[in-house]
PDB file of C-alpha atoms in Angstrom:
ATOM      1  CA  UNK A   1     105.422  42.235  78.489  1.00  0.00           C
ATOM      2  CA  UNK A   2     106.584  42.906  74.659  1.00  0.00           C
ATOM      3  CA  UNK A   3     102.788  43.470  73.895  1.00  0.00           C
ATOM      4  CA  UNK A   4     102.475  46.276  76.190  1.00  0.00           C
ATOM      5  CA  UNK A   5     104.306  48.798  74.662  1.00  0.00           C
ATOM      6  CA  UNK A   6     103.056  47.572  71.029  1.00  0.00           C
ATOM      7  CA  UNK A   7      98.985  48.102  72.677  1.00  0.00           C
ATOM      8  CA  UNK A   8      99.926  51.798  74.278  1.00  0.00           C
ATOM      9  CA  UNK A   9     101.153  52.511  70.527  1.00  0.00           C
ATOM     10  CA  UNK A  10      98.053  51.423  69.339  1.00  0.00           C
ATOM     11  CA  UNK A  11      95.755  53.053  71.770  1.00  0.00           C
ATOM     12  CA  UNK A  12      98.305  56.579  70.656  1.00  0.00           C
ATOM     13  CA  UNK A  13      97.550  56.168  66.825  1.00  0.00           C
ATOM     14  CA  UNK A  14      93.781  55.300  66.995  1.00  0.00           C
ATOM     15  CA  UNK A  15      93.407  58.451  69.387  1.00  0.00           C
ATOM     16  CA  UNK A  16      95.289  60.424  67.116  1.00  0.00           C
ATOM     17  CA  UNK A  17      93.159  59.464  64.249  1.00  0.00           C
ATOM     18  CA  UNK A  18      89.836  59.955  66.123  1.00  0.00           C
ATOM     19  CA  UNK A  19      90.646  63.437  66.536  1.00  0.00           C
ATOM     20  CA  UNK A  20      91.778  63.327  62.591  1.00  0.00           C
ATOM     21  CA  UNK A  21      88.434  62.013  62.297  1.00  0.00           C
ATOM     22  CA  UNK A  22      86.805  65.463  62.937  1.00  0.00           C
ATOM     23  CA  UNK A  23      88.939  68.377  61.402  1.00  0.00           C
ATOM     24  CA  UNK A  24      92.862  68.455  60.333  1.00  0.00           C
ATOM     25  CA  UNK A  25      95.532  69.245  62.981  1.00  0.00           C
ATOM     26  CA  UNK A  26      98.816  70.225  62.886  1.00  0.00           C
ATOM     27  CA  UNK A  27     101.696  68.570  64.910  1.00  0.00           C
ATOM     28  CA  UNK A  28     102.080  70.694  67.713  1.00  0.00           C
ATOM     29  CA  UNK A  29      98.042  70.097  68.799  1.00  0.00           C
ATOM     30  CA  UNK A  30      98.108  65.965  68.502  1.00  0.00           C
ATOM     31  CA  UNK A  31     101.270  66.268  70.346  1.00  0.00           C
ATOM     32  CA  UNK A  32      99.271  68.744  73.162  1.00  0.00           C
ATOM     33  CA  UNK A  33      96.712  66.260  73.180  1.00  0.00           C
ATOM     34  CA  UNK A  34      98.621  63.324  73.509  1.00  0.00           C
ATOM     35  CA  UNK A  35     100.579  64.445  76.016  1.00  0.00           C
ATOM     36  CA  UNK A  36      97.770  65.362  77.993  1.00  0.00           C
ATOM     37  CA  UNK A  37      96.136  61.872  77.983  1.00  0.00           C
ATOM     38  CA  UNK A  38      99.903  60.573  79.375  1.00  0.00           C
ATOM     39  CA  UNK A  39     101.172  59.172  76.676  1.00  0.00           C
ATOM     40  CA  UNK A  40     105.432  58.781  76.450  1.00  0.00           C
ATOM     41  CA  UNK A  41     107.103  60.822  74.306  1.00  0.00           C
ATOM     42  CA  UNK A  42     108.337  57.826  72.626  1.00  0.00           C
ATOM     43  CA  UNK A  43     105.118  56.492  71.522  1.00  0.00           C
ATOM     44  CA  UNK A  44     104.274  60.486  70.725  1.00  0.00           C
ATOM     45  CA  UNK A  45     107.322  60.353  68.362  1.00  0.00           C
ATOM     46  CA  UNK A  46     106.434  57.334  66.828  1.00  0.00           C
ATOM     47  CA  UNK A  47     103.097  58.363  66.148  1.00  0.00           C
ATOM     48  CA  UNK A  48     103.612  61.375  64.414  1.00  0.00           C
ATOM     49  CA  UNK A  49     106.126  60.121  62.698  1.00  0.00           C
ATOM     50  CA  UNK A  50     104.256  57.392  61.235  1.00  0.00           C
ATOM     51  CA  UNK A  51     100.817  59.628  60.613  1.00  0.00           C
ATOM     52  CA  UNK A  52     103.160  62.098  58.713  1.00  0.00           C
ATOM     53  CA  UNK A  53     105.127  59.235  56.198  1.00  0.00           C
ATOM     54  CA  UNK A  54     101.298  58.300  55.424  1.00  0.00           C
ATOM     55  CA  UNK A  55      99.969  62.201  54.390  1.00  0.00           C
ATOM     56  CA  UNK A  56      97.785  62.241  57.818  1.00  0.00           C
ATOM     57  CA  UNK A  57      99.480  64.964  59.326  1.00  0.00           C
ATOM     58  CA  UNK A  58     100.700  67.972  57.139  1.00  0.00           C
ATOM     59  CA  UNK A  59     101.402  71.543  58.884  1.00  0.00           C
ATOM     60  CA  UNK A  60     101.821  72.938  54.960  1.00  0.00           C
ATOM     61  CA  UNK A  61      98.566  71.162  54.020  1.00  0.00           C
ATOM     62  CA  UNK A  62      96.942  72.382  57.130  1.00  0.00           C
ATOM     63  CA  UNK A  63      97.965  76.102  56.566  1.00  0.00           C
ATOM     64  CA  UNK A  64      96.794  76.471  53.171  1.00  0.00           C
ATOM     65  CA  UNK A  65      93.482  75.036  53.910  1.00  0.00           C
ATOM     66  CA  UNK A  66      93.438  77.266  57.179  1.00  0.00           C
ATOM     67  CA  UNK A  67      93.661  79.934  54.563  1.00  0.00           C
ATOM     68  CA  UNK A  68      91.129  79.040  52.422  1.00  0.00           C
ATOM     69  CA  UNK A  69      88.616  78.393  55.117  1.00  0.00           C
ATOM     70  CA  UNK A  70      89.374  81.920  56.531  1.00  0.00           C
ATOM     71  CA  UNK A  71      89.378  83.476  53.639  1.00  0.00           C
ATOM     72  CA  UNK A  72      86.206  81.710  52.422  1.00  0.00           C
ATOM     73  CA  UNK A  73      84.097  82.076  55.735  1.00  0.00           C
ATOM     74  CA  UNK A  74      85.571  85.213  58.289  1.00  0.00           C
ATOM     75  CA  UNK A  75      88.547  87.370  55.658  1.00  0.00           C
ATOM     76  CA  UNK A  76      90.771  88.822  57.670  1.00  0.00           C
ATOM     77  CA  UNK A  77      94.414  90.707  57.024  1.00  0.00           C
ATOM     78  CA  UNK A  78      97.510  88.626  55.856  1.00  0.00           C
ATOM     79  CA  UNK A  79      98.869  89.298  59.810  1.00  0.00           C
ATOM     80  CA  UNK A  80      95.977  88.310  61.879  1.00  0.00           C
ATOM     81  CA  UNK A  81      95.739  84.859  59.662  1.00  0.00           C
ATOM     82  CA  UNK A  82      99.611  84.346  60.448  1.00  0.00           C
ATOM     83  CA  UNK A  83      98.996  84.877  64.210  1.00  0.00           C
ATOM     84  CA  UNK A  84      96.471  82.149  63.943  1.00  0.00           C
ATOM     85  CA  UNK A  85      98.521  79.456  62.302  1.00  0.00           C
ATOM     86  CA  UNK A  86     101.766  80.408  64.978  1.00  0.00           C
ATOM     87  CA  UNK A  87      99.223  79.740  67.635  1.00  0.00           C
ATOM     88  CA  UNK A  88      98.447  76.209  65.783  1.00  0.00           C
ATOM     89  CA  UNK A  89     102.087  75.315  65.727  1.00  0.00           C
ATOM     90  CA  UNK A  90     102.672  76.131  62.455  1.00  0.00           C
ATOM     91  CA  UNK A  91     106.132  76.636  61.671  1.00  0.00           C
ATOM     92  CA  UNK A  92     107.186  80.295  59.950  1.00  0.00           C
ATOM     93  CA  UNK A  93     108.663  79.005  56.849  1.00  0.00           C
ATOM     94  CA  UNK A  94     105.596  76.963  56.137  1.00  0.00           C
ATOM     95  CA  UNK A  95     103.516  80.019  57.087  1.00  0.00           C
ATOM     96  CA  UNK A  96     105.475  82.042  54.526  1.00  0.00           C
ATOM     97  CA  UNK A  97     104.783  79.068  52.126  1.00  0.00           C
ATOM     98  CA  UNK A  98     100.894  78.830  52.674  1.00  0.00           C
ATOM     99  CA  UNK A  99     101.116  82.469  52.261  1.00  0.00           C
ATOM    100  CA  UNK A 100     103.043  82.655  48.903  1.00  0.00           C
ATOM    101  CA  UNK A 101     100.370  80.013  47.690  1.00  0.00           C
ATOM    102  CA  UNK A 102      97.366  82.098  48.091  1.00  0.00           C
ATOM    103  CA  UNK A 103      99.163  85.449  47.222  1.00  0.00           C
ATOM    104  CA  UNK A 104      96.500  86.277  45.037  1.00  0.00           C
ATOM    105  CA  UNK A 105      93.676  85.423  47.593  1.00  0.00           C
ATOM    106  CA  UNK A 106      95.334  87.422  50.196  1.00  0.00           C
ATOM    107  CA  UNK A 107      95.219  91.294  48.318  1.00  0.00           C
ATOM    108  CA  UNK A 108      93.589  93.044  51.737  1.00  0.00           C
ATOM    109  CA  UNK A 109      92.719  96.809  49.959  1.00  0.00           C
ATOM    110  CA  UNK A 110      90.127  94.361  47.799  1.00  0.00           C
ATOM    111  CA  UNK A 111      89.313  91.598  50.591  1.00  0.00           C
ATOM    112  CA  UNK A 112      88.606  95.095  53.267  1.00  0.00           C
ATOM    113  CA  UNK A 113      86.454  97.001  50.220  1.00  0.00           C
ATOM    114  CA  UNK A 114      84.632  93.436  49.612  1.00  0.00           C
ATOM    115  CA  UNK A 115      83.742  92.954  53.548  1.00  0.00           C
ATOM    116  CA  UNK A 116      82.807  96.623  54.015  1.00  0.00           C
ATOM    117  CA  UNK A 117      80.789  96.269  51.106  1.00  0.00           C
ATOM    118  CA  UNK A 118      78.720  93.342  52.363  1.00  0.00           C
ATOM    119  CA  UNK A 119      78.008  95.035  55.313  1.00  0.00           C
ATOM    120  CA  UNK A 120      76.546  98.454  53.405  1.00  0.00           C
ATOM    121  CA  UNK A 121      74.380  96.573  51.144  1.00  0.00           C
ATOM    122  CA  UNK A 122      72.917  94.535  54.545  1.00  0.00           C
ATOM    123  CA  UNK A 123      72.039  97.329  56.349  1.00  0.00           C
ATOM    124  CA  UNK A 124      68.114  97.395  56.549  1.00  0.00           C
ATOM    125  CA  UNK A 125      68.064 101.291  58.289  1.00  0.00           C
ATOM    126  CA  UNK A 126      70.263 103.764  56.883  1.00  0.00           C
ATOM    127  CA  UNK A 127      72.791 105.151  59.556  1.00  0.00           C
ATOM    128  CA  UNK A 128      74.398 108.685  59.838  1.00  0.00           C
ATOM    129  CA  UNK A 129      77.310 108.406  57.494  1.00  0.00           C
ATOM    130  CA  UNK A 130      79.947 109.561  60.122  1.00  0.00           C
ATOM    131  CA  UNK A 131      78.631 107.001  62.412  1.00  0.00           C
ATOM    132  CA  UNK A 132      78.641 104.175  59.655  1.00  0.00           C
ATOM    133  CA  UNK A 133      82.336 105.054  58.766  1.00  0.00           C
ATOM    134  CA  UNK A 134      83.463 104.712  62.377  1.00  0.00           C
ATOM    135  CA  UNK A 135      81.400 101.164  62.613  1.00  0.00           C
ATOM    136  CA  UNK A 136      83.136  99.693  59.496  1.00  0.00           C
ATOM    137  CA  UNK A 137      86.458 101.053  60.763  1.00  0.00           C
ATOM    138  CA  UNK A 138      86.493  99.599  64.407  1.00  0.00           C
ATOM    139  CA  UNK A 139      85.551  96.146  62.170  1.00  0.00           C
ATOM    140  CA  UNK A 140      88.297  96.357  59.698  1.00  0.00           C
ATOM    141  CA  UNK A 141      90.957  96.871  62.204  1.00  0.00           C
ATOM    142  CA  UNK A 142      89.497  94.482  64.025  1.00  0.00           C
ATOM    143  CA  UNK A 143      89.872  91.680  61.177  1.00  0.00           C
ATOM    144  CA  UNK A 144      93.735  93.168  61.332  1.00  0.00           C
ATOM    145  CA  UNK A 145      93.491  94.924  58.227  1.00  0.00           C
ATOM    146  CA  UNK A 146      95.853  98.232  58.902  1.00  0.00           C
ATOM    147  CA  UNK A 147      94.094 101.162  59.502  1.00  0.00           C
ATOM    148  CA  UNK A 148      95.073 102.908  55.625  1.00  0.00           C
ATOM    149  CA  UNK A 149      93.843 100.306  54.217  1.00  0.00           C
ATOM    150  CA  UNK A 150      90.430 100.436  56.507  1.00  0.00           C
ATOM    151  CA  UNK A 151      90.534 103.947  55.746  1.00  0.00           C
ATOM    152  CA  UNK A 152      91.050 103.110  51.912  1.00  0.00           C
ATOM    153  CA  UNK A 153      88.236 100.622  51.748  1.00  0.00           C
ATOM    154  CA  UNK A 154      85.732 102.589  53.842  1.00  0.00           C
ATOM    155  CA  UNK A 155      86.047 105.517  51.958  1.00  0.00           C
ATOM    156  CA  UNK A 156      86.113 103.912  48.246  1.00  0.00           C
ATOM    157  CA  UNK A 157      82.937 101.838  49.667  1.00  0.00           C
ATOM    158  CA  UNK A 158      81.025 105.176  50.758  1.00  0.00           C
ATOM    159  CA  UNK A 159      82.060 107.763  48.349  1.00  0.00           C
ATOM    160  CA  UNK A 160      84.005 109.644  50.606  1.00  0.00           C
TER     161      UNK A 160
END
């Protein structure tokens, strides 16, 4: 009967690891998805704990590189990217530590005027100006960039 226990903790690390297998994830979703397939909150425990003392699971790790993946691939304000990580289970104070890291990365006025910028120079048919201002507005604020800084970065990107 000792063995049991000792095979459901296996069968709890290997899942967690096939899901490690395909992207990082922070506590808070293994734990989701363990619970989900049934498994106790012992072996849960246990199985964090031990995927954390080896460098598998890292919430800090996992928010800067949430970051940089955003911030590579779809830039979007300091705020919306926060939202995001909450929503992973990120705690706040690692949040605000991710966030102190990439301080430099994260200047919006120049990340809004780069985005707006891309979309300008893409635009195969020229658009009435009013029209293309309201466009890249709506898509700033959208991306959670404040709308002064939309304003800013629209208007620096068409002469305005």
């Amino acid at each position: 009967m000792r063995k049991e226990p000792e095979k459901e903790l296996k069968r709890c690390r290997n899942y967690c690891l096939r899901l490690l297998s395909s992207r990082q994830r922070t506590e808070k979703e293994l734990k989701v998805r363990m619970r989900a397939k049934d498994y106790t909150t012992d072996h849960i425990a246990v199985t964090i704990g031990a995927l954390k003392r080896e460098g598998l699971v890292d919430d800090l790790r996992f928010a800067v590189d949430w970051i940089d993946e955003r911030l590579r691939k779809s830039p979007r304000a300091r705020g919306l990217l926060e939202k995001e990580l909450e929503r992973k289970g990120v705690d706040a104070k690692m949040i605000d530590e991710a966030m102190s890291r990439r301080e430099k990365q994260l200047d919006e006025k120049k990340m809004a005027v780069e985005l707006v910028s891309g979309i300008v120079q893409d635009e195969k048919t020229p658009q009435d100006r009013d029209k293309m201002k309201a466009r890249l507005f709506s898509f700033l604020l959208r991306r959670g960039f404040d709308a002064e800084t939309a304003e800013e970065a629209v208007n620096e990107v068409l002469g305005y």
